[in-house]
Each structure stands twice: as structure tokens, then as C-alpha cells.
Amino acid sequence: PSEYILLSEYKGSMADSGLKKRKKELEGTVWFNISIKRQDQSVTALRHGVFSLEEYNVRLDYYLNKAVDDIRLTYGTDTLKPASYVFENNYNLSPHETMVVGFILPEGEDRPKKRMKLSLVDKVFKNGIINAEFSEKILNDIPALKIDAI
């Protein structure tokens, strides 16, 4: 939820006016961290089965620049494209990779209230379409977070 992002960023270091501005920016958005890793966590997924630097660079380029085109969010009956995307390159320091993806909800929706399905077409590892679904019940059970400064 956007409140969680706000609290993570805030940590007591933002002036009240900056906090209110950031809260307004995050309203009506939903964010996901999509992590990929090998089950045995021996190497990063990007390095697994790679036999050349060129092959690794092709994978890295895909996640840095092209994977965003293969991610969608179904929100109720609407299909949304990412409004924000970043691939966190960890330079092989940890055994997982993370994509941070943000979506803007339809007009008038300040927080998610309808069923959501996050979909990723896995073009690198050829697992087909990977879906994660979130029901209305789960979304309605997300506790509201309170920020004292606002």
C-alpha cells in the first residue's frame, strides 16, 4: 500500500509539507516488488545457465529495459500498464533480483478495492505467464497505517 511506501521513505526525516506532498503523489497507485531467484539460491537467476558475458548482458538488458512491456495488472475489468518500473541491479551481491512496478488506478480510486491480478510473461526462463491474484477480501483486510505527522 502507498502508506507503507510513505512510512518506509519517511523514517522521521521529511518535513510535514514534503510528507503531505508525497502522500498525494502516491494516492491512487499500487506497487509491487517482483523477485526472481533460484530455489537453491546458489547464484542469481540472471547468471544461472549462462555461458557467456554476451548471454548475461542480453538477460540484463531485457530486465533493465524490456520486461516492463511484459507486465500487466488486471484491476477489476480494467487492464493497466505499468506507470513506473525499475529493475534493481544487485550486481550479483545477493541471490535474487527485484523488479519494482507501479500502476495508477482508474480515476477516482484512491486505494485498491477490486480484485487484482498481476501478470508477467516470462520470456527469459520460458515459464509462460506468471500470475499473482489478490481478492477483494485480501485488499479490504489491509490495515490502514497511521502517520503521526500528517
Coordinates of C-alpha atoms in Angstrom, one line a residue:
P1 CA 0.0 0.0 0.0
S2 CA 1.1 3.6 -0.6
E3 CA 1.0 4.2 3.2
Y4 CA 3.7 1.6 3.6
I5 CA 5.9 3.2 0.9
L6 CA 5.4 6.6 2.6
L7 CA 6.4 5.2 6.0
S8 CA 9.4 3.4 4.5
E9 CA 10.6 6.6 2.9
Y10 CA 9.7 8.9 5.7
K11 CA 11.6 7.5 8.7
G12 CA 11.2 10.8 10.5
S13 CA 13.4 12.7 8.0
M14 CA 10.8 14.5 5.9
A15 CA 9.3 17.9 6.7
D16 CA 5.5 17.8 7.2
S17 CA 4.9 19.7 3.9
G18 CA 7.1 17.1 2.0
L19 CA 5.3 14.3 3.6
K20 CA 1.9 15.6 2.6
K21 CA 3.1 16.2 -1.0
R22 CA 4.5 12.6 -1.2
K23 CA 1.3 11.2 0.2
K24 CA -0.7 13.0 -2.5
E25 CA 1.7 11.7 -5.2
L26 CA 1.2 8.1 -4.0
E27 CA -2.6 8.2 -3.7
G28 CA -4.3 6.1 -6.4
T29 CA -1.3 3.9 -7.0
V30 CA -0.4 0.3 -6.3
W31 CA 3.2 -1.0 -6.1
F32 CA 4.7 -4.5 -6.4
N33 CA 8.1 -5.9 -5.8
I34 CA 8.6 -8.9 -8.2
S35 CA 11.5 -11.0 -7.1
I36 CA 13.1 -13.8 -9.1
K37 CA 15.5 -16.3 -7.6
R38 CA 16.6 -19.8 -7.9
Q39 CA 15.2 -22.2 -5.3
D40 CA 18.6 -23.3 -4.1
Q41 CA 19.8 -19.6 -4.1
S42 CA 23.2 -20.7 -5.3
V43 CA 23.6 -17.9 -7.9
T44 CA 21.4 -15.1 -9.2
A45 CA 18.7 -16.2 -11.7
L46 CA 20.3 -14.0 -14.3
R47 CA 23.6 -15.9 -14.1
H48 CA 22.1 -19.4 -13.9
G49 CA 22.8 -21.4 -17.1
V50 CA 24.6 -18.5 -18.8
F51 CA 27.7 -19.5 -20.7
S52 CA 29.0 -16.1 -21.9
L53 CA 29.1 -12.5 -20.9
E54 CA 27.0 -11.6 -24.0
E55 CA 24.3 -14.0 -22.9
Y56 CA 24.2 -12.5 -19.5
N57 CA 24.1 -9.0 -20.9
V58 CA 21.1 -9.9 -23.1
R59 CA 19.3 -11.1 -20.0
L60 CA 20.3 -8.0 -18.0
D61 CA 19.2 -5.7 -20.9
Y62 CA 15.8 -7.4 -21.0
Y63 CA 15.2 -6.8 -17.3
L64 CA 16.5 -3.3 -17.4
N65 CA 14.7 -2.1 -20.5
K66 CA 12.1 -4.6 -21.9
A67 CA 10.5 -6.6 -19.1
V68 CA 8.2 -3.6 -18.3
D69 CA 6.4 -4.4 -21.6
D70 CA 5.5 -7.9 -20.4
I71 CA 3.9 -6.9 -17.1
R72 CA 0.2 -6.0 -16.7
L73 CA -2.3 -5.5 -13.8
T74 CA -5.9 -6.5 -14.2
Y75 CA -7.9 -4.3 -11.8
G76 CA -11.5 -5.4 -11.8
T77 CA -12.2 -5.4 -15.5
D78 CA -9.5 -2.8 -16.4
T79 CA -6.1 -3.9 -17.7
L80 CA -3.4 -1.4 -16.6
K81 CA 0.1 -0.9 -18.0
P82 CA 3.0 0.0 -15.6
A83 CA 3.3 3.7 -14.9
S84 CA 6.7 3.1 -13.2
Y85 CA 9.3 0.4 -13.4
V86 CA 12.8 -0.2 -12.2
F87 CA 15.0 -3.3 -12.1
E88 CA 17.2 -3.3 -9.1
N89 CA 20.5 -4.5 -10.3
N90 CA 22.2 -6.0 -7.3
Y91 CA 25.5 -6.7 -9.2
N92 CA 25.3 -10.4 -8.1
L93 CA 25.7 -9.5 -4.4
S94 CA 22.5 -11.4 -3.5
P95 CA 20.9 -14.4 -5.0
H96 CA 17.7 -12.6 -6.0
E97 CA 16.7 -9.9 -8.5
T98 CA 13.8 -7.5 -7.9
M99 CA 11.6 -5.5 -10.3
V100 CA 9.6 -2.6 -8.7
V101 CA 6.5 -1.9 -10.6
G102 CA 3.9 0.8 -10.0
F103 CA 0.4 1.2 -11.5
I104 CA -2.0 4.1 -11.5
L105 CA -5.5 3.0 -10.5
P106 CA -8.5 4.2 -12.6
E107 CA -9.8 7.7 -11.9
G108 CA -11.5 8.1 -8.5
E109 CA -9.8 5.1 -6.9
D110 CA -7.5 6.3 -4.1
R111 CA -6.6 2.7 -2.9
P112 CA -7.1 -0.8 -4.4
K113 CA -10.6 -2.1 -3.7
K114 CA -11.2 -4.5 -6.6
R115 CA -9.7 -7.9 -7.4
M116 CA -6.2 -7.6 -8.9
K117 CA -4.2 -10.0 -11.0
L118 CA -0.5 -9.1 -11.6
S119 CA 0.7 -10.9 -14.8
L120 CA 4.3 -11.3 -16.1
V121 CA 5.1 -13.0 -19.3
D122 CA 8.4 -14.9 -18.6
K123 CA 10.4 -14.6 -21.8
V124 CA 13.8 -15.3 -20.2
F125 CA 13.1 -18.5 -18.3
K126 CA 10.2 -19.6 -20.5
N127 CA 7.8 -20.3 -17.7
G128 CA 4.8 -18.8 -19.6
I129 CA 2.6 -16.3 -17.9
I130 CA 3.1 -16.0 -14.2
N131 CA 0.1 -14.6 -12.3
A132 CA -0.4 -13.4 -8.7
E133 CA -4.0 -12.7 -7.7
F134 CA -5.3 -10.6 -4.8
S135 CA -9.0 -10.8 -3.9
E136 CA -11.2 -8.0 -2.7
K137 CA -11.2 -9.6 0.8
I138 CA -7.4 -9.5 1.0
L139 CA -7.4 -5.9 -0.2
N140 CA -10.1 -4.9 2.2
D141 CA -8.2 -6.5 5.1
I142 CA -5.0 -4.4 4.6
P143 CA -4.7 -2.4 7.8
A144 CA -4.6 1.4 7.5
L145 CA -1.3 2.7 8.6
K146 CA -1.2 5.9 10.7
I147 CA 1.5 8.5 10.2
D148 CA 1.6 10.9 13.1
A149 CA 3.0 13.8 11.1
I150 CA 0.0 14.0 8.7

